[in-house]
Coordinates of C-alpha atoms and ligand atoms in Angstrom, one line a residue:
Chain A
X16 CA 82.8 120.3 69.4
X17 CA 81.6 116.9 68.0
X18 CA 78.9 118.4 65.8
X19 CA 79.4 115.7 63.3
X20 CA 77.7 112.7 65.0
X21 CA 79.2 109.9 63.0
X22 CA 80.7 108.5 66.2
X23 CA 83.4 106.5 64.5
X24 CA 87.1 106.7 64.7
X25 CA 89.2 107.0 61.5
X26 CA 92.9 106.5 61.6
X27 CA 94.9 107.6 58.6
X28 CA 98.6 107.1 58.1
X29 CA 99.3 107.3 61.8
X30 CA 103.0 107.3 62.9
X31 CA 104.0 107.5 66.5
X32 CA 107.4 108.1 68.1
X33 CA 108.8 107.9 71.6
X34 CA 111.8 110.2 71.0
X35 CA 113.7 108.5 68.1
X36 CA 111.9 105.2 68.5
X37 CA 109.0 104.7 66.1
X38 CA 106.3 102.7 67.9
X39 CA 103.6 102.9 65.2
X40 CA 104.0 103.0 61.5
X41 CA 101.4 103.9 58.9
X42 CA 98.5 102.7 60.8
X43 CA 95.3 103.1 58.8
X44 CA 91.8 101.6 59.6
X45 CA 88.4 102.6 60.8
X46 CA 86.6 101.8 64.0
X47 CA 82.9 101.5 63.6
X48 CA 80.2 102.8 65.9
X49 CA 78.6 100.6 68.6
X50 CA 80.9 97.7 67.8
X51 CA 83.7 96.1 69.7
X52 CA 87.0 96.3 68.0
X53 CA 89.8 94.1 69.4
X54 CA 93.5 94.9 69.1
X55 CA 95.7 91.9 69.2
X56 CA 99.4 91.2 68.6
X57 CA 102.5 90.2 70.5
X58 CA 103.9 92.1 73.4
X59 CA 105.5 95.4 72.5
X60 CA 103.9 95.7 69.1
X61 CA 102.2 99.0 69.9
X62 CA 98.7 98.1 71.0
X63 CA 98.7 100.2 74.1
X64 CA 100.5 103.0 72.3
X65 CA 97.8 103.0 69.6
X66 CA 95.0 103.0 72.2
X67 CA 96.5 106.0 73.9
X68 CA 96.6 108.0 70.7
X69 CA 92.8 107.9 70.6
X70 CA 92.4 109.9 73.8
X71 CA 95.8 111.6 73.6
X72 CA 97.0 110.0 76.9
X73 CA 100.4 109.7 75.1
X74 CA 100.6 113.5 75.5
X75 CA 101.5 112.8 79.1
X76 CA 104.8 111.1 78.1
X77 CA 107.6 113.5 77.4
X78 CA 109.2 113.5 74.0
X79 CA 106.5 111.8 72.0
X80 CA 105.4 112.8 68.5
X81 CA 102.5 112.0 66.3
X82 CA 102.1 112.1 62.5
X83 CA 99.0 111.4 60.5
X84 CA 95.4 111.8 61.5
X85 CA 93.1 110.4 64.2
X86 CA 89.6 111.5 63.5
X87 CA 87.2 111.0 66.3
X88 CA 83.5 111.7 65.6
X89 CA 84.5 113.9 62.7
X90 CA 87.2 115.9 64.5
X91 CA 90.9 115.5 63.8
X92 CA 92.1 115.3 67.4
X93 CA 95.7 116.3 66.7
X94 CA 94.7 119.6 65.2
X95 CA 95.4 122.7 67.3
X96 CA 91.9 123.7 68.1
X97 CA 91.0 120.5 69.8
X98 CA 90.4 120.6 73.5
X99 CA 92.0 117.5 75.0
X100 CA 89.9 117.7 78.1
X101 CA 86.7 117.7 76.0
X102 CA 88.1 114.8 73.9
X103 CA 88.7 112.7 77.0
X104 CA 85.1 113.3 78.1
X105 CA 83.9 111.6 74.9
X106 CA 86.6 108.9 74.9
X107 CA 86.7 107.1 78.2
X108 CA 89.5 104.7 79.3
X109 CA 89.8 101.6 81.4
X110 CA 93.3 100.7 82.4
X111 CA 95.0 97.3 82.7
X112 CA 95.3 97.5 86.5
X113 CA 92.1 98.5 88.3
X114 CA 92.9 102.0 89.6
X115 CA 90.1 103.3 91.8
X116 CA 90.8 106.4 93.8
X117 CA 91.4 106.0 97.5
X118 CA 87.8 107.3 98.1
X119 CA 84.5 105.7 98.8
X120 CA 82.7 103.7 96.0
X121 CA 80.2 106.5 95.7
X122 CA 82.8 109.2 95.5
X123 CA 84.7 107.3 92.8
X124 CA 81.7 107.3 90.5
X125 CA 80.6 110.8 91.4
X126 CA 84.2 112.0 90.9
X127 CA 83.9 112.8 87.2
X128 CA 80.5 114.4 87.2
X129 CA 81.4 116.5 90.2
X130 CA 84.6 117.7 88.6
X131 CA 82.5 118.6 85.6
X132 CA 80.3 120.8 87.7
X133 CA 77.4 118.7 88.8
X134 CA 76.6 119.5 92.5
X135 CA 73.0 118.5 92.8
X136 CA 72.9 115.5 95.1
X137 CA 69.9 113.9 93.6
X138 CA 71.4 114.1 90.2
X139 CA 74.6 112.6 91.5
X140 CA 72.8 109.8 93.2
X141 CA 71.1 109.0 90.0
X142 CA 74.3 109.0 88.0
X143 CA 76.0 106.8 90.5
X144 CA 73.2 104.3 90.5
X145 CA 72.9 104.2 86.8
X146 CA 76.6 103.9 86.2
X147 CA 77.0 101.1 88.7
X148 CA 74.0 99.3 87.2
X149 CA 75.4 99.8 83.7
X150 CA 78.7 98.3 84.9
X151 CA 76.8 95.3 86.5
X152 CA 78.1 96.2 89.9
X153 CA 75.1 97.8 91.6
X154 CA 73.7 94.7 93.2
X155 CA 77.0 93.8 94.8
X156 CA 77.8 97.2 96.3
X157 CA 74.5 99.1 96.7
X158 CA 74.5 98.5 100.5
X159 CA 78.1 99.9 101.0
X160 CA 78.5 102.8 98.7
X161 CA 80.2 104.8 101.4
X162 CA 82.9 102.1 101.9
X163 CA 86.4 102.6 100.5
X164 CA 86.8 101.3 96.9
X165 CA 90.2 99.9 97.8
X166 CA 88.4 97.3 99.9
X167 CA 86.5 95.5 97.2
X168 CA 87.8 92.7 95.0
X169 CA 89.9 93.2 91.9
X170 CA 87.1 92.3 89.6
X171 CA 84.7 94.6 91.4
X172 CA 87.3 97.3 91.3
X173 CA 87.6 96.9 87.5
X174 CA 83.9 97.2 87.1
X175 CA 84.0 100.2 89.4
X176 CA 86.5 101.8 87.0
X177 CA 84.2 101.0 84.1
X178 CA 81.3 102.6 86.0
X179 CA 83.5 105.6 86.8
X180 CA 84.3 106.0 83.1
X181 CA 80.6 105.7 82.2
X182 CA 79.6 108.3 84.7
X183 CA 80.9 111.1 82.6
X184 CA 78.8 109.8 79.7
X185 CA 81.4 109.1 77.0
X186 CA 80.6 107.8 73.5
X187 CA 83.7 105.6 73.2
X188 CA 85.4 103.3 75.7
X189 CA 89.0 102.3 75.4
X190 CA 90.1 99.3 77.4
X191 CA 93.7 98.1 77.8
X192 CA 93.7 94.5 78.8
X193 CA 91.0 95.1 81.3
X194 CA 90.8 91.5 82.5
X195 CA 94.5 90.6 82.6
X196 CA 94.6 91.1 86.3
X197 CA 91.4 89.1 87.0
X198 CA 90.3 85.5 87.5
X199 CA 88.1 83.7 85.0
X200 CA 84.9 84.4 86.9
X201 CA 85.5 88.1 87.1
X202 CA 86.7 88.0 83.5
X203 CA 83.5 86.4 82.3
X204 CA 81.5 89.2 84.1
X205 CA 83.5 91.9 82.3
X206 CA 83.1 90.1 79.0
X207 CA 79.3 89.9 79.5
X208 CA 79.3 93.6 80.4
X209 CA 81.2 94.6 77.3
X210 CA 78.6 92.7 75.2
X211 CA 75.9 94.8 76.8
X212 CA 77.8 98.1 76.6
X213 CA 78.3 98.0 72.9
X214 CA 74.6 98.8 72.5
X215 CA 75.5 102.4 73.6
X216 CA 79.2 102.7 73.3
X217 CA 81.9 102.2 70.7
X218 CA 84.5 99.9 72.4
X219 CA 88.1 99.4 71.6
X220 CA 89.8 96.7 73.6
X221 CA 93.4 95.4 73.8
X222 CA 93.6 91.8 74.7
X223 CA 96.2 89.0 74.8
X224 CA 93.6 86.3 74.8
X225 CA 92.7 85.1 71.3
X226 CA 89.6 83.4 72.8
X227 CA 88.6 86.7 74.4
X228 CA 89.0 88.6 71.1
X229 CA 87.0 85.9 69.3
X230 CA 84.2 85.9 72.0
X231 CA 83.6 89.6 72.4
X232 CA 84.7 91.5 69.3
X233 CA 83.1 92.3 66.0
X234 CA 86.3 93.6 64.4
X235 CA 89.9 92.8 65.0
X236 CA 93.1 94.5 64.2
X237 CA 96.3 92.5 64.3
X238 CA 99.4 94.6 65.2
X239 CA 103.0 93.5 64.6
X240 CA 106.0 95.7 65.3
X241 CA 104.0 98.9 65.1
X242 CA 102.1 98.1 62.0
X243 CA 98.6 96.8 61.4
X244 CA 99.1 93.7 59.4
X245 CA 95.5 92.9 59.0
X246 CA 92.1 94.4 60.0
X247 CA 88.6 93.1 59.4
X248 CA 85.6 91.4 60.9
X249 CA 86.7 89.1 63.7
X250 CA 85.2 86.0 62.2
X251 CA 87.1 86.5 59.0
X252 CA 90.4 87.3 60.8
X253 CA 90.1 84.1 62.9
X254 CA 88.8 81.8 60.2
X255 CA 90.2 83.0 56.9
X256 CA 93.1 85.4 57.6
X257 CA 94.6 86.9 54.5
X258 CA 98.1 87.3 55.8
X259 CA 100.3 84.4 56.8
X260 CA 101.6 86.3 59.8
X261 CA 98.1 86.8 61.2
X262 CA 97.4 83.1 60.8
X263 CA 100.7 82.2 62.6
X264 CA 99.9 84.5 65.5
X265 CA 96.3 83.4 65.9
X266 CA 97.2 79.7 65.8
X267 CA 99.9 80.3 68.4
X268 CA 102.9 79.7 66.2
X269 CA 104.6 82.7 67.5
X270 CA 104.0 85.7 69.9
Chain B
X25 CA 141.5 76.7 109.0
X26 CA 138.1 77.2 107.5
X27 CA 136.6 77.0 110.9
X28 CA 138.9 79.6 112.3
X29 CA 138.1 82.0 109.5
X30 CA 134.4 81.6 110.2
X31 CA 135.0 82.3 113.9
X32 CA 137.0 85.3 113.0
X33 CA 134.2 86.6 110.8
X34 CA 131.6 86.1 113.5
X35 CA 133.8 87.9 115.9
X36 CA 134.3 90.7 113.6
X37 CA 130.6 90.9 113.0
X38 CA 129.9 91.0 116.7
X39 CA 132.5 93.7 117.1
X40 CA 131.0 95.9 114.4
X41 CA 127.5 95.5 115.8
X42 CA 128.7 96.4 119.3
X43 CA 130.3 99.6 117.9
X44 CA 127.1 100.5 116.1
X45 CA 125.1 99.8 119.2
X46 CA 127.5 102.0 121.3
X47 CA 127.2 104.9 118.9
X48 CA 123.4 104.7 119.0
X49 CA 123.5 104.5 122.8
X50 CA 125.8 107.6 122.7
X51 CA 123.3 109.5 120.5
X52 CA 120.3 108.6 122.6
X53 CA 122.3 109.2 125.8
X54 CA 123.3 112.7 124.8
X55 CA 119.7 113.5 124.0
X56 CA 118.6 112.1 127.3
X57 CA 121.4 114.0 129.1
X58 CA 120.3 117.3 127.6
X59 CA 116.7 116.7 128.5
X60 CA 117.7 115.7 132.0
X61 CA 120.0 118.6 132.5
X62 CA 117.6 121.2 131.3
X63 CA 114.6 119.7 133.2
X64 CA 116.4 119.2 136.5
X65 CA 117.6 122.8 136.5
X66 CA 114.5 124.4 135.2
X67 CA 111.4 122.3 136.1
X68 CA 111.4 123.8 139.6
X69 CA 110.2 127.2 138.4
X70 CA 107.7 126.0 135.9
X71 CA 104.1 126.2 137.1
X72 CA 100.9 127.7 135.9
X73 CA 101.9 131.2 137.1
X74 CA 105.2 131.0 135.2
X75 CA 103.2 130.3 132.0
X76 CA 100.5 132.9 132.5
X77 CA 102.2 136.0 134.1
X78 CA 104.2 138.9 132.8
X79 CA 107.8 139.1 134.0
X80 CA 108.2 141.4 137.0
X81 CA 111.0 143.1 138.9
X82 CA 113.3 143.7 136.0
X83 CA 112.7 140.1 134.7
X84 CA 114.0 138.6 137.9
X85 CA 110.6 137.2 138.9
X86 CA 107.2 136.4 137.3
X87 CA 106.4 134.5 134.2
X88 CA 107.0 134.2 130.5
X89 CA 103.6 134.9 129.1
X90 CA 104.7 137.5 126.6
X91 CA 107.5 135.3 125.3
X92 CA 105.2 132.4 125.0
X93 CA 102.6 134.5 123.1
X94 CA 105.2 136.1 121.0
X95 CA 106.6 132.8 119.9
X96 CA 103.1 131.6 119.2
X97 CA 102.4 134.7 117.0
X98 CA 105.8 134.4 115.2
X99 CA 105.4 130.7 114.5
X100 CA 101.8 131.0 113.4
X101 CA 102.6 133.9 111.1
X102 CA 105.6 132.1 109.6
X103 CA 103.5 129.0 108.8
X104 CA 100.7 131.1 107.4
X105 CA 103.1 132.6 105.0
X106 CA 105.3 129.6 104.3
X107 CA 102.8 126.8 104.0
X108 CA 100.8 128.1 101.0
X109 CA 103.9 129.3 99.3
X110 CA 105.8 126.1 99.9
X111 CA 102.9 123.8 98.9
X112 CA 102.3 125.8 95.7
X113 CA 106.0 125.8 94.8
X114 CA 106.0 122.0 95.4
X115 CA 102.9 121.5 93.2
X116 CA 104.5 123.6 90.5
X117 CA 107.8 121.6 90.7
X118 CA 106.3 118.2 90.8
X119 CA 103.2 118.6 88.6
X120 CA 103.8 121.4 86.1
X121 CA 107.4 122.2 85.4
X122 CA 108.9 119.9 82.8
X123 CA 111.6 117.7 84.1
X124 CA 114.3 120.0 82.8
X125 CA 117.6 121.5 83.8
X126 CA 115.8 124.6 85.1
X127 CA 113.9 122.4 87.5
X128 CA 117.1 120.7 88.7
X129 CA 118.6 124.1 89.3
X130 CA 115.6 125.2 91.3
X131 CA 115.7 122.1 93.4
X132 CA 119.4 122.6 94.1
X133 CA 118.6 126.2 95.0
X134 CA 115.9 125.1 97.4
X135 CA 118.2 122.5 99.0
X136 CA 120.9 125.1 99.5
X137 CA 118.4 127.5 101.0
X138 CA 118.0 124.9 103.7
X139 CA 121.7 125.0 104.4
X140 CA 122.0 128.8 104.8
X141 CA 123.0 129.7 108.4
X142 CA 119.9 131.2 110.1
X143 CA 121.7 134.4 111.1
X144 CA 122.0 135.2 107.4
X145 CA 118.2 134.9 107.1
X146 CA 118.1 137.3 110.0
X147 CA 120.2 139.9 108.1
X148 CA 118.1 139.4 105.0
X149 CA 115.0 140.0 107.0
X150 CA 116.5 143.1 108.5
X151 CA 117.3 144.6 105.2
X152 CA 114.2 143.5 103.3
X153 CA 111.3 143.4 105.6
X154 CA 112.4 145.7 108.4
X155 CA 114.1 148.3 106.2
X156 CA 113.0 148.0 102.6
X157 CA 109.3 147.3 103.2
X158 CA 109.5 149.4 106.3
X159 CA 107.6 146.9 108.5
X160 CA 110.0 147.8 111.3
X161 CA 111.2 145.4 114.0
X162 CA 107.8 143.6 114.3
X163 CA 106.0 140.3 114.4
X164 CA 105.3 140.7 110.7
X165 CA 109.0 141.0 109.8
X166 CA 109.9 138.2 112.1
X167 CA 107.2 135.9 110.8
X168 CA 108.2 136.5 107.2
X169 CA 111.8 135.9 108.0
X170 CA 111.0 132.7 109.9
X171 CA 108.8 131.7 107.0
X172 CA 111.7 131.8 104.7
X173 CA 113.7 129.7 107.1
X174 CA 111.1 126.9 107.0
X175 CA 110.2 127.3 103.3
X176 CA 112.7 124.6 102.1
X177 CA 111.5 122.1 104.7
X178 CA 107.9 122.6 103.6
X179 CA 108.8 122.5 99.9
X180 CA 110.7 119.3 100.3
X181 CA 108.2 117.6 102.5
X182 CA 105.4 118.6 100.1
X183 CA 107.3 117.5 97.1
X184 CA 108.0 114.1 98.6
X185 CA 104.3 113.8 99.6
X186 CA 103.2 114.7 96.1
X187 CA 105.6 112.4 94.4
X188 CA 104.4 109.5 96.6
X189 CA 101.0 109.8 95.0
X190 CA 100.8 107.1 92.3
X191 CA 100.6 108.2 88.7
X192 CA 97.6 105.9 88.2
X193 CA 95.4 108.3 90.1
X194 CA 96.5 111.2 87.9
X195 CA 96.0 109.1 84.8
X196 CA 92.6 107.9 85.9
X197 CA 91.4 111.4 86.5
X198 CA 92.9 113.0 83.4
X199 CA 91.4 110.2 81.3
X200 CA 87.9 111.2 82.6
X201 CA 88.3 114.6 80.8
X202 CA 89.3 116.4 84.0
X203 CA 91.8 119.3 83.9
X204 CA 95.1 119.0 85.4
X205 CA 94.4 121.5 88.1
X206 CA 91.1 119.8 89.1
X207 CA 93.0 116.6 89.2
X208 CA 95.5 118.0 91.5
X209 CA 92.9 119.6 93.7
X210 CA 90.6 116.6 93.9
X211 CA 93.0 113.6 93.9
X212 CA 96.6 114.5 94.3
X213 CA 96.4 117.0 97.1
X214 CA 93.9 115.0 99.2
X215 CA 96.2 111.9 98.9
X216 CA 99.3 113.9 99.9
X217 CA 97.9 116.1 102.6
X218 CA 99.1 114.0 105.5
X219 CA 102.6 114.2 104.3
X220 CA 102.3 117.9 103.7
X221 CA 100.9 118.5 107.2
X222 CA 103.6 116.5 108.7
X223 CA 106.2 118.6 106.9
X224 CA 104.5 121.8 108.1
X225 CA 104.5 120.7 111.7
X226 CA 108.1 119.6 111.6
X227 CA 108.8 123.1 110.2
X228 CA 106.9 124.7 113.1
X229 CA 109.0 122.6 115.5
X230 CA 112.2 123.8 113.9
X231 CA 111.2 127.4 113.7
X232 CA 109.9 127.7 117.3
X233 CA 113.4 127.4 118.6
X234 CA 115.1 129.6 116.0
X235 CA 116.8 132.7 117.6
X236 CA 119.0 134.2 115.0
X237 CA 116.4 135.0 112.4
X238 CA 114.3 137.0 114.9
X239 CA 117.1 138.9 116.7
X240 CA 117.1 141.8 114.2
X241 CA 113.6 141.4 112.9
X242 CA 111.1 140.9 115.7
X243 CA 112.4 140.1 119.1
X244 CA 112.8 142.5 122.0
X245 CA 114.3 142.0 125.5
X246 CA 111.3 143.1 127.3
X247 CA 107.9 144.6 126.7
X248 CA 105.6 145.9 129.4
X249 CA 102.6 145.1 127.3
X250 CA 101.5 142.2 125.2
X251 CA 101.6 142.9 121.4
X252 CA 98.4 144.2 119.9
X253 CA 99.3 144.3 116.2
X254 CA 101.5 142.6 113.7
X255 CA 103.6 145.8 113.7
X256 CA 104.5 145.4 117.3
X257 CA 107.8 143.9 118.4
X258 CA 107.5 140.9 120.6
X259 CA 109.3 138.7 123.1
X260 CA 110.0 135.1 122.1
X261 CA 111.0 132.0 124.0
X262 CA 114.5 131.3 122.6
X263 CA 115.4 135.0 122.7
X264 CA 114.1 135.3 126.2
X265 CA 116.5 132.6 127.3
X266 CA 119.3 134.5 125.7
X267 CA 118.1 137.7 127.3
X268 CA 117.9 136.2 130.8
X269 CA 121.3 134.6 130.7
X270 CA 123.2 137.5 129.2
X271 CA 121.5 140.3 131.2
X272 CA 123.6 139.2 134.2
X273 CA 122.0 141.6 136.6
X274 CA 120.7 139.0 139.0
X275 CA 121.5 135.3 139.8
X276 CA 117.8 134.8 140.1
X277 CA 117.5 135.0 136.3
X278 CA 119.4 131.8 135.6
X279 CA 116.7 129.4 136.9
X280 CA 114.1 131.4 135.0
X281 CA 116.2 130.8 131.8
X282 CA 116.2 127.1 132.5
X283 CA 112.5 127.2 133.1
X284 CA 112.0 128.9 129.8
X285 CA 114.2 126.3 128.1
X286 CA 112.0 123.5 129.7
X287 CA 108.9 125.1 128.2
X288 CA 110.5 125.5 124.8
X289 CA 111.9 122.0 124.8
X290 CA 108.6 120.5 125.8
X291 CA 106.8 122.4 123.1
X292 CA 109.3 121.4 120.3
X293 CA 109.3 117.7 121.4
X294 CA 105.5 117.6 121.6
X295 CA 105.2 119.2 118.1
X296 CA 107.6 116.7 116.6
X297 CA 105.8 113.9 118.4
X298 CA 102.5 115.0 116.8
X299 CA 104.1 115.1 113.4
X300 CA 105.5 111.6 113.9
X301 CA 102.1 110.3 115.0
X302 CA 100.3 111.8 112.0
X303 CA 102.9 110.3 109.7
X304 CA 102.7 106.9 111.3
X305 CA 98.9 107.0 111.4
X306 CA 98.6 107.7 107.7
X307 CA 101.5 105.6 106.7
X308 CA 99.7 102.6 108.2
X309 CA 96.4 103.6 106.5
X310 CA 98.1 103.6 103.1
X311 CA 99.6 100.2 103.4
Ligands
LIG414 N1 106.9 105.5 77.6 C1 107.6 104.9 76.6 N2 108.8 105.3 76.3 C2 109.6 104.7 75.3 N3 109.2 103.6 74.7 C3 108.0 103.1 75.0 C4 107.1 103.7 76.0 N4 106.0 102.9 76.1 C5 106.2 102.0 75.2 N5 107.3 102.0 74.5 C6 107.8 101.1 73.5 O1 106.9 101.2 72.4 C7 106.7 99.9 71.9 C8 105.2 99.6 72.0 O2 104.8 99.5 73.3 P1 103.3 99.2 73.8 O3 103.3 99.4 75.2 O4 102.4 100.1 73.0 O5 103.2 97.7 73.4 P2 101.9 96.7 73.6 O6 101.6 96.1 72.4 O7 100.9 97.4 74.4 O8 102.6 95.6 74.5 P3 102.0 94.7 75.7 O9 101.2 93.7 75.0 O10 103.2 94.1 76.4 O11 101.2 95.6 76.6 C9 107.5 98.9 72.7 O12 108.7 98.7 72.0 C10 107.8 99.7 73.9 O13 109.1 99.3 74.4
LIG415 MG1 100.1 97.1 76.4

């Protein structure tokens, strides 16, 4: 799949339901290639739900339903012929809580490539090293790759999870509040990392921090009660929002 | 008045705790008594020869080697059959089946299977394995029957172990574009294997002492030769005790029965101990 290498995500008239509860309504906007798009909005407005529609992780929740189109790199991912496993190789995900496997640092990174059939140790070594370097973690762990990933700090664990996602060579990275469990220093490291990563990856990030959205994103979408109220270049959203609600949220008047 | 009330409550509390303590003491005491009783009567005959020799003189002298070996074969066979089946059933129930009514029914079924009297399993084994499949009274029939006896234990232990694996691991793996089965194989099973093994060992401990399921399907009073194939019948420790006590031909057999009971008890307690150690070891690792 993925013949059409536009490498963007287009969302058209997307509705999403948990059973009878509609969590997303009529969401329509595009996510450009090699840019950071931030999703902001008050708690419960559907940011995580929306993020999970892009790699179909919502499929794992019973009783959910999707209407509308999510087009990833030219393919409508809710059409029957789409292979969800293939989709998730192209669309990586980093979760809110760092969730390394109870395995060594090396095995965490090599996990994806191994499961995808790479057995050559030299090749695996190379992938592990590159992914860790990409995630700005190599220098901190290169002397203890065989140690358990559970034993490193939360910030390191989160970068490990990013490296793990990079190791299967995705085009798109979804991040759901990746720094909410981290201290300011670890957060700064991840933000720097995101800035570097957008050279090669399209990044969609959910954040509760206005400052973070302003610092790292090129585009911002403001969600409110399942709807996208406003979407556009970050600078414009933060400096000259068109909608009063956006302005209220950004200036901290509610949410 | 207030003070009195408080004193009364303290007294009541002390009383309840004493009762609880006493019941605990009674339970432990009974266990201790059983062990003491069996060991004091039987330990005298247990020595290396007892463990390594055939019975002689119409089972009034000699050892219990064929019963020991027979039990070993039966238990090994049962676990070989029940472990894969039970683990796969548990995987299906926790990972694949949607959380539906059918699944609840299956779970109730499994739990009820655990409550079926073991002599009923014996009859089932007789009609299905011995007669229908024509395996005869044999190690094979006995192993399969015992396997069914421990199946619920293994399924339940495996299910618990699988459910204890945090969903974050599954999600992390699936989000990497890895299939469900690969995810189970590479993350979920490795994380749950200590619990599964513990369940299997506890199953072994239980099944080693079962008599009823093998009476009609595998066990024999006496064989002159050790079994050479899975289609041979075999002696087994619990049934050997029964045989020695009920034969009633010679008073010399009763100490032998107690000696056999010592061996059986020792084995079962050791097996359970190993299971507990494994569980504690990994329990601590996971914290
Ligand atoms: N598994 C679920 N089943 C039913 N309803 C859900 C489920 N997950 C989320 N919801 C509901 O969908 C709505 C959107 O939730 P979502 O988690 O997407 O919000 P969010 O914007 O990510 O919030 P937060 O900022 O707190 O993470 C909420 O009303 C939530 O209660
Ligand atoms: Mg969320």
